[in-house]
PDB file of C-alpha atoms in Angstrom:
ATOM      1  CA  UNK A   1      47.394 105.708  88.843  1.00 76.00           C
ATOM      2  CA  UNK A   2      46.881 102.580  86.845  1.00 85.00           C
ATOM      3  CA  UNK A   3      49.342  99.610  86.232  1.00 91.00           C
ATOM      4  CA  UNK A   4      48.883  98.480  82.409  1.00 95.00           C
ATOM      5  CA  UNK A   5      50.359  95.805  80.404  1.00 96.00           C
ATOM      6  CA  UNK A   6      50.970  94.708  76.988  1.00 97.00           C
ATOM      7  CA  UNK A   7      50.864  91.687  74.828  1.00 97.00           C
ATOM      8  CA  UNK A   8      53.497  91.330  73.165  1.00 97.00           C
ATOM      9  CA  UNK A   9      56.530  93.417  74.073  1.00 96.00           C
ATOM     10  CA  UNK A  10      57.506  92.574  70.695  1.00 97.00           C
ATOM     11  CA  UNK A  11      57.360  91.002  67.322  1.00 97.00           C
ATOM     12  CA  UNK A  12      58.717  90.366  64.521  1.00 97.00           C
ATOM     13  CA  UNK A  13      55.671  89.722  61.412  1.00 97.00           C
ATOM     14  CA  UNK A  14      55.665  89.332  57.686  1.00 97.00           C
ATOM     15  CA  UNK A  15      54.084  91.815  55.157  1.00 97.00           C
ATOM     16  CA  UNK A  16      50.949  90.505  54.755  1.00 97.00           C
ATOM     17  CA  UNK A  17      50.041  89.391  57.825  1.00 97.00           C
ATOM     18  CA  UNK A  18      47.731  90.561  61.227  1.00 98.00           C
ATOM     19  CA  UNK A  19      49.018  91.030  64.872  1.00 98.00           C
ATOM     20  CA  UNK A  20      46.607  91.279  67.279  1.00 98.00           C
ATOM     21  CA  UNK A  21      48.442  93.516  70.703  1.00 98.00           C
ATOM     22  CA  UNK A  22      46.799  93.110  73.873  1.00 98.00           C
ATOM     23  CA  UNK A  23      46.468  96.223  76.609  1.00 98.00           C
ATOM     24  CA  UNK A  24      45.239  94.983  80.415  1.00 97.00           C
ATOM     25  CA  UNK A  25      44.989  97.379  82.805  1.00 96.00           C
ATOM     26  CA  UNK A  26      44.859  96.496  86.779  1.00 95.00           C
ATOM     27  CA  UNK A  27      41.531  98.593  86.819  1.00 93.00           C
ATOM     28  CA  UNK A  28      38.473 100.064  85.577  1.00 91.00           C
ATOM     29  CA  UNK A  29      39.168 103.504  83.438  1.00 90.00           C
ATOM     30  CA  UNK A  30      37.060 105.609  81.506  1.00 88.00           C
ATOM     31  CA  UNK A  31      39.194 106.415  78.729  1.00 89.00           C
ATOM     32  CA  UNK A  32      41.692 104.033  76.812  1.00 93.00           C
ATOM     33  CA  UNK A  33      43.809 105.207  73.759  1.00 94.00           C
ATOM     34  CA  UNK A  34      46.297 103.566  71.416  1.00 96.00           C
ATOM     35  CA  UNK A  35      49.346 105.231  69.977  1.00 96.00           C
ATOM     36  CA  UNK A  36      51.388 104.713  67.397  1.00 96.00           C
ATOM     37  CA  UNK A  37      55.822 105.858  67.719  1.00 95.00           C
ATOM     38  CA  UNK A  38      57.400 105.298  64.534  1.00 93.00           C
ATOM     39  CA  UNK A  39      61.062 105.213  65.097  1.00 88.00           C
ATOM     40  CA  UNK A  40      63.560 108.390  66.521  1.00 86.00           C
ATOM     41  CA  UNK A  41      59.584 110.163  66.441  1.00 89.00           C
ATOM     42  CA  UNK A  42      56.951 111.384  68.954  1.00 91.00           C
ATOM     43  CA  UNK A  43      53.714 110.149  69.455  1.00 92.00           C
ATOM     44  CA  UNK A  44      50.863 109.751  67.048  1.00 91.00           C
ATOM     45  CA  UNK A  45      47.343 108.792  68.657  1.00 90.00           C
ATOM     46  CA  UNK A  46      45.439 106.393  66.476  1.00 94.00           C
ATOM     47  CA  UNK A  47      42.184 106.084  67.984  1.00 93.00           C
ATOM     48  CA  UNK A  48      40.305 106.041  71.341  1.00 91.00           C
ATOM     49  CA  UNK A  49      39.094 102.709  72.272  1.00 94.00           C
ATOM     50  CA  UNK A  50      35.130 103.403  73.302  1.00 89.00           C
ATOM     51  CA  UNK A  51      33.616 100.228  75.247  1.00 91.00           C
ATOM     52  CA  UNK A  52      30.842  98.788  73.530  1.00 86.00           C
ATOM     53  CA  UNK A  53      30.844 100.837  70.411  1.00 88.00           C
ATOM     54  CA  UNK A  54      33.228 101.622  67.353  1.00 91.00           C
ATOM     55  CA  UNK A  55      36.682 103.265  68.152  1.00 93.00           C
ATOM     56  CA  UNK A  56      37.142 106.893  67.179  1.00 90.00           C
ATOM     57  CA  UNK A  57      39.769 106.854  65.018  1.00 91.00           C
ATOM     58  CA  UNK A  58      42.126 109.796  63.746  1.00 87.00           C
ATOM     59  CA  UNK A  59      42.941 111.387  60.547  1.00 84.00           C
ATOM     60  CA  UNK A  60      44.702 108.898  58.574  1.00 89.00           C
ATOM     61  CA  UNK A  61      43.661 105.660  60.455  1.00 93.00           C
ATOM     62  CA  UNK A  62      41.298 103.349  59.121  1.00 94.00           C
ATOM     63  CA  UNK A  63      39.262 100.760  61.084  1.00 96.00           C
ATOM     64  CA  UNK A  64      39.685  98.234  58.380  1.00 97.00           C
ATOM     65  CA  UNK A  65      44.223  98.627  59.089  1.00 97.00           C
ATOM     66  CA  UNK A  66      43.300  99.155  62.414  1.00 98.00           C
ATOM     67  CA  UNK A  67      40.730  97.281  64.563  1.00 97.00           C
ATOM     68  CA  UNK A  68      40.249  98.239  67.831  1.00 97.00           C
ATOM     69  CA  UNK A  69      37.967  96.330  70.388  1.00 96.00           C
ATOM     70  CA  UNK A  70      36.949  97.370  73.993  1.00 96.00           C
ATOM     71  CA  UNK A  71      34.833  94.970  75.697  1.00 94.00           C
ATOM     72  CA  UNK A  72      34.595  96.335  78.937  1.00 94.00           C
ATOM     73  CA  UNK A  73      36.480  99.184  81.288  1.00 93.00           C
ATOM     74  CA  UNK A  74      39.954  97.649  81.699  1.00 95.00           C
ATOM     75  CA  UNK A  75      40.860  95.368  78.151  1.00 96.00           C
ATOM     76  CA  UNK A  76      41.698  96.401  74.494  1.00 97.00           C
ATOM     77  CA  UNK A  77      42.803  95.353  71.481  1.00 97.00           C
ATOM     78  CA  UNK A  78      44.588  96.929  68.656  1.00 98.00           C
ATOM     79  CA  UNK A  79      45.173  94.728  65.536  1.00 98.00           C
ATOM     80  CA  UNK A  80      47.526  95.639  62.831  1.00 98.00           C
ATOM     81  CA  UNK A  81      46.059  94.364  59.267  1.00 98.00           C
ATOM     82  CA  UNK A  82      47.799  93.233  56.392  1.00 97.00           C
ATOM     83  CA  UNK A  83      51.235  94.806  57.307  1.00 97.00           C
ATOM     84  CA  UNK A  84      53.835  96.428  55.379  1.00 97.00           C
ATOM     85  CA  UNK A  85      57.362  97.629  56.837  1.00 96.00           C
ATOM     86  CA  UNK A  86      56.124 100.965  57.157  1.00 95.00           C
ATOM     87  CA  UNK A  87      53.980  99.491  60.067  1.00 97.00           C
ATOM     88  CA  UNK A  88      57.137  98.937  61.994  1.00 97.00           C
ATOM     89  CA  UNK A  89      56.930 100.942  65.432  1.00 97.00           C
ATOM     90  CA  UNK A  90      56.379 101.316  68.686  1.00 97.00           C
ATOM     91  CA  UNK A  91      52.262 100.682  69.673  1.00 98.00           C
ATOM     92  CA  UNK A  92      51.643 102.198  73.093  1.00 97.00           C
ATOM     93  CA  UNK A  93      48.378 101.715  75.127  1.00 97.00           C
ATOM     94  CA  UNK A  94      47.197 104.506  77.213  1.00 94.00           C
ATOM     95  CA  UNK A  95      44.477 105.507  80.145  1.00 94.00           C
ATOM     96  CA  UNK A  96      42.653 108.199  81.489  1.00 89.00           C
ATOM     97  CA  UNK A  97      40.816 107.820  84.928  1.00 84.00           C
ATOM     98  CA  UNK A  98      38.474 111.299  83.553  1.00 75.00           C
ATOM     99  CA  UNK A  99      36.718 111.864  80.370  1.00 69.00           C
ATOM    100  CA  UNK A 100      38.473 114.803  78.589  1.00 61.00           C
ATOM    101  CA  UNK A 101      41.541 114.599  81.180  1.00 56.00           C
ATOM    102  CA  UNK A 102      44.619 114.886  79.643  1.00 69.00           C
ATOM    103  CA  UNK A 103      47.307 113.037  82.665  1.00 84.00           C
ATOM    104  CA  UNK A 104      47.269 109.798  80.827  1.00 89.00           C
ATOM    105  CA  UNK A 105      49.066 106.311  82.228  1.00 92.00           C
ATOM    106  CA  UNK A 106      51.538 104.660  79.302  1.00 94.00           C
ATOM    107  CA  UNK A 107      51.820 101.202  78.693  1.00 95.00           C
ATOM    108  CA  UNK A 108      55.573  99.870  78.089  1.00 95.00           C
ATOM    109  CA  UNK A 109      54.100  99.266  74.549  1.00 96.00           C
ATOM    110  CA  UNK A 110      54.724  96.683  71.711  1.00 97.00           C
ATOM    111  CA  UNK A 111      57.543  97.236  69.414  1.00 97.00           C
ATOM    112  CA  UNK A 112      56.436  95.457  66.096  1.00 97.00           C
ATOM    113  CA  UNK A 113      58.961  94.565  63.096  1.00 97.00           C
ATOM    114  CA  UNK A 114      57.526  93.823  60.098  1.00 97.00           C
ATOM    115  CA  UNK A 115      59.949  92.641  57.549  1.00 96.00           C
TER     116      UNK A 115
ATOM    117  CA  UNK B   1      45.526 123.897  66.773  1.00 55.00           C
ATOM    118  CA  UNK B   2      48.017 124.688  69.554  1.00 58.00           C
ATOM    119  CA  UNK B   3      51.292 124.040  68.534  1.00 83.00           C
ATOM    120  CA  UNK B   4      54.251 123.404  70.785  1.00 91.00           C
ATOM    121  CA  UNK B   5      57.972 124.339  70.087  1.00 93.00           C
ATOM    122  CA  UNK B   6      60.971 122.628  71.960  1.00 95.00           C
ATOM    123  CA  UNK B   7      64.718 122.813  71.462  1.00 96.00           C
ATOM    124  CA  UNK B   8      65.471 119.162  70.309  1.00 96.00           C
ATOM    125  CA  UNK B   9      68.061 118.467  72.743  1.00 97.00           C
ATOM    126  CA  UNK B  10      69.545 119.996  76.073  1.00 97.00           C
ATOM    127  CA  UNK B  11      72.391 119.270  78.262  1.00 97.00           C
ATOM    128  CA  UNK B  12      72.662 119.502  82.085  1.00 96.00           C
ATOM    129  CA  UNK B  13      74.997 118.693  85.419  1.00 97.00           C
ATOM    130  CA  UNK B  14      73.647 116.006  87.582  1.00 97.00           C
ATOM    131  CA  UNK B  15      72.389 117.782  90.535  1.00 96.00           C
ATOM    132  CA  UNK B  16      71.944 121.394  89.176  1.00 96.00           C
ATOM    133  CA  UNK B  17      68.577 122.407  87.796  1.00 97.00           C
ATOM    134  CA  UNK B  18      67.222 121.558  84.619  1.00 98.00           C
ATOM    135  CA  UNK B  19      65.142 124.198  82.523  1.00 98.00           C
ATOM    136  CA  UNK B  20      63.537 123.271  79.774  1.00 98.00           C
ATOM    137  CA  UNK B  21      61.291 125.597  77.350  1.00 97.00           C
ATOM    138  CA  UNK B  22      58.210 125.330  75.312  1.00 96.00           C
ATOM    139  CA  UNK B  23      56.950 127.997  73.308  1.00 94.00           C
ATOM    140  CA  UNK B  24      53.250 127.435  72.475  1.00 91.00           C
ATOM    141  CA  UNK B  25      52.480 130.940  70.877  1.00 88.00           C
ATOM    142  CA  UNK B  26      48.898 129.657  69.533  1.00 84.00           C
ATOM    143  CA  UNK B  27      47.661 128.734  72.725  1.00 87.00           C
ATOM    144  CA  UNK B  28      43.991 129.328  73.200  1.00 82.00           C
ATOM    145  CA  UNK B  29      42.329 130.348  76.712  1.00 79.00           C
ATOM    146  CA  UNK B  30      41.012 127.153  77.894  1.00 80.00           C
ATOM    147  CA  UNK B  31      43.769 124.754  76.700  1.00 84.00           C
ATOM    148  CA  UNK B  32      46.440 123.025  79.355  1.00 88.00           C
ATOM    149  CA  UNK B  33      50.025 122.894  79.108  1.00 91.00           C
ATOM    150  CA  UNK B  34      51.555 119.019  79.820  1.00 92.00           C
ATOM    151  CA  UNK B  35      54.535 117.531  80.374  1.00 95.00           C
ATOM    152  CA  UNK B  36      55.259 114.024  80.134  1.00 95.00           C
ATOM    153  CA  UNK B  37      58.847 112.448  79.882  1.00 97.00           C
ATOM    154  CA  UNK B  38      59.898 109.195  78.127  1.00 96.00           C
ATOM    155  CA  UNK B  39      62.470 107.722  79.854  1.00 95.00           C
ATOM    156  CA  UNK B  40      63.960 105.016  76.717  1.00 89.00           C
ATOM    157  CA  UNK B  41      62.536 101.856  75.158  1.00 86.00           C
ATOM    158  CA  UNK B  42      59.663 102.607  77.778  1.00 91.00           C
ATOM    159  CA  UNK B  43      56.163 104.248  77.443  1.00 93.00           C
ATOM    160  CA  UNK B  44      55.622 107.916  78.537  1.00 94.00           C
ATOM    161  CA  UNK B  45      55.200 108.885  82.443  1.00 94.00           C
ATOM    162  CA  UNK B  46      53.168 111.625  83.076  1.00 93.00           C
ATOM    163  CA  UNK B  47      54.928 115.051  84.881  1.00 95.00           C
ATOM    164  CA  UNK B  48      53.034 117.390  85.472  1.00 94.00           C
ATOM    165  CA  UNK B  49      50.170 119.804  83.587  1.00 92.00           C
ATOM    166  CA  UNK B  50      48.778 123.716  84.278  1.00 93.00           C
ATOM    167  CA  UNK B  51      46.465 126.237  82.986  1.00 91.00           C
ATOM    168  CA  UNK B  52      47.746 129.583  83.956  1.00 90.00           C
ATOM    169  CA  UNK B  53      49.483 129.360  87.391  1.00 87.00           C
ATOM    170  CA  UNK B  54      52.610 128.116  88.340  1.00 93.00           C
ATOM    171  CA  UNK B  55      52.659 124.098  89.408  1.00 95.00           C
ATOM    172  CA  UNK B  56      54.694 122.352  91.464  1.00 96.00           C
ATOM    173  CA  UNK B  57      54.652 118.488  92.456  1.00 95.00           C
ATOM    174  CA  UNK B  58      57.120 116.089  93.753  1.00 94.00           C
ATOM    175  CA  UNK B  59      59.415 115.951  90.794  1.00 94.00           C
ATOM    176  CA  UNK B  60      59.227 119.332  88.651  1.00 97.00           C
ATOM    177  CA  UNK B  61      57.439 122.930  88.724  1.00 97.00           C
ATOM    178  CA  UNK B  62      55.850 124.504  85.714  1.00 97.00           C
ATOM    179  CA  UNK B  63      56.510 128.309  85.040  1.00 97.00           C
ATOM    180  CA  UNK B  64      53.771 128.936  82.558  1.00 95.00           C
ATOM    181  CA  UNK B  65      54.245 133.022  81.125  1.00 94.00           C
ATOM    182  CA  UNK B  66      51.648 135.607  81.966  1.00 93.00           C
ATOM    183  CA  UNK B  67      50.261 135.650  78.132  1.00 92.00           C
ATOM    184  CA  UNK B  68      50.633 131.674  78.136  1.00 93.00           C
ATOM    185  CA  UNK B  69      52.677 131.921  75.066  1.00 93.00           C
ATOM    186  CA  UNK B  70      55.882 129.657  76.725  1.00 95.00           C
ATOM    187  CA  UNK B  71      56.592 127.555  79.504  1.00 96.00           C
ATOM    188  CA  UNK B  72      59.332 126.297  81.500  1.00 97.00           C
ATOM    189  CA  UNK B  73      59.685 122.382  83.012  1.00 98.00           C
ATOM    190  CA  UNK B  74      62.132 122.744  85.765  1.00 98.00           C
ATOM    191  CA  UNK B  75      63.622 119.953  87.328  1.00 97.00           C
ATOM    192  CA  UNK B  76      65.416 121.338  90.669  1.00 96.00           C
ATOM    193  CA  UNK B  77      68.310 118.717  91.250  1.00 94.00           C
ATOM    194  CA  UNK B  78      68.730 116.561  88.018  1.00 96.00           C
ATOM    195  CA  UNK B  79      69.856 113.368  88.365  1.00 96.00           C
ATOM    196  CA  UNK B  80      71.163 110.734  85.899  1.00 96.00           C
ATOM    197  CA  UNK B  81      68.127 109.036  85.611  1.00 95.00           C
ATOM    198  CA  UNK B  82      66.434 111.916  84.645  1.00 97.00           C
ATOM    199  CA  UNK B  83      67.858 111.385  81.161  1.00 97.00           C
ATOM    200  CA  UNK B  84      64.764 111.373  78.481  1.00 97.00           C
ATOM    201  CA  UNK B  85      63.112 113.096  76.122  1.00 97.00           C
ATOM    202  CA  UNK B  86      60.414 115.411  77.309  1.00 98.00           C
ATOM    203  CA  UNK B  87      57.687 116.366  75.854  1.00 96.00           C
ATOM    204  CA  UNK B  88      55.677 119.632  75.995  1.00 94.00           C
ATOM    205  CA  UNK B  89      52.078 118.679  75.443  1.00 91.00           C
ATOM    206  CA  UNK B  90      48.801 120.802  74.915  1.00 86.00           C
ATOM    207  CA  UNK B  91      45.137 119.363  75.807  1.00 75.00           C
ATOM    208  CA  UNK B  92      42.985 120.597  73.201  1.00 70.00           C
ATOM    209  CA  UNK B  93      39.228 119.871  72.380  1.00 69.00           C
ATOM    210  CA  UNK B  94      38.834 118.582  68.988  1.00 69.00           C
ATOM    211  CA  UNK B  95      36.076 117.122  67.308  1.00 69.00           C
ATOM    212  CA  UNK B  96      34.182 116.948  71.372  1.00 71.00           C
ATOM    213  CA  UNK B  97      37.085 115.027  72.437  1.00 67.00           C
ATOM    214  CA  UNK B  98      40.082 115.838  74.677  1.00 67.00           C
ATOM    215  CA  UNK B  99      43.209 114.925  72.834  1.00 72.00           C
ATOM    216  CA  UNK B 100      46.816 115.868  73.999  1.00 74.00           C
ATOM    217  CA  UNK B 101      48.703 117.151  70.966  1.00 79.00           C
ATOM    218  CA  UNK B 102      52.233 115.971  70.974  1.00 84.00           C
ATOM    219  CA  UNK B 103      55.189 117.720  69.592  1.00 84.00           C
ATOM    220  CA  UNK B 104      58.758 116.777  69.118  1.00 89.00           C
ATOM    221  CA  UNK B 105      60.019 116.648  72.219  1.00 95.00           C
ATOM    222  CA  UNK B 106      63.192 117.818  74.135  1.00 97.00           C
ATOM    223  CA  UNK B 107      66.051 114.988  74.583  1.00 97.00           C
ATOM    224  CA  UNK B 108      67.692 116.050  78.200  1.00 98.00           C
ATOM    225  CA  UNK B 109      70.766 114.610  78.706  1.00 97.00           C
ATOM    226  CA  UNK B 110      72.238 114.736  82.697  1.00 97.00           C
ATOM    227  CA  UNK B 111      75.955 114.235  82.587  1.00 96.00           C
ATOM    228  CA  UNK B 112      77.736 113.571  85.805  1.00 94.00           C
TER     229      UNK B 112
END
């Protein structure tokens, strides 16, 4: 298993602005993934963090609304860009110990307002 | 794409055995069946995941159907805090990637 944290737990932004969320996780793992759970909804993945290179994003998600760095095997970042309320929602952090297996560890994730 | 089918919400005694089903008719041979549960305002905890046998670990078993189509997440002795919503998950590989597919989920509510 893997402990992982988040940066904020929360915030509360204005439209037009950037948050930057932090994922740490207490060790090195192959695969890292960030989420996106709009409210009363299930979970949409946004991209896979890949160390070193560009994140592999999903249909509908943009690197320029969504930057994602991984410098190394157990840090991320997921920045939300030039926000709008419809960005308001839960952004979870996840890990995988394999490549291509699917028991994943959950961050508590960062619940972002944006008014 | 496999998709997954829950009833949106269930009800169940604390302490009797919770059942909940998935149908995931479009199943393909060499995709896995997940659970993972989401206990509120925290991120999802992994359960437990199979192929074509029957699982069991230290907190549910999965009865996965002969032709794969449906599954069932059983919970033997349901307590309160197994209140959540749980979701029934397939792995599939898209674009060269593992991705778990998630559907709507199944809110279980244990009432003493």
């Amino acid at each position: 298993s893997a402990v992982i944290s988040q940066k904020p737990s929360r915030d509360i932004c204005q439209r037009g602005t950037s948050l930057t969320i932090q994922c740490q996780v207490d060790s090195q793992v192959t695969m890292m993934f960030w989420y996106r759970q709009q409210p009363g909804q299930s979970l949409t993945l946004i991209a896979t963090a890949n160390q070193g290179s560009e994140a592999t994003y999903e249909s509908g998600f943009v690197i320029d609304k969504f930057p994602i760095s991984r410098p190394n095997l157990t840090f991320s970042t997921l920045t939300v860009s030039n926000m709008s309320p419809e960005d308001s929602s839960i952004y979870l952090c996840s890990v995988s110990m394999r490549t291509g297996f699917g028991e994943q560890f959950f961050g508590p994730g960062t619940r972002l307002t944006v008014l | 794409d496999a998709k997954t089918t829950q009833p949106p919400s269930m009800d169940c005694a604390e302490g009797r055995a919770a059942n909940l089903p998935c149908n995931h008719s479009t199943i393909s041979g060499n995709e896995y069946v997940y659970w993972y549960r989401q206990i509120h305002s925290q991120g999802p905890q992994y359960i437990i995941h199979g192929l074509k046998n029957n699982e069991t670990n230290e907190m549910a078993s999965l009865i996965i159907t002969e032709d794969r189509k449906s599954s069932t997440l059983i919970l033997p002795h349901a307590t309160l805090r197994d209140t959540a919503v749980y979701y029934c998950i397939v792995r599939a590989l898209l674009d060269s990637n593992y991705q778990l597919i998630w559907g709507a989920g199944t809110k279980l509510i244990i009432k003493p």
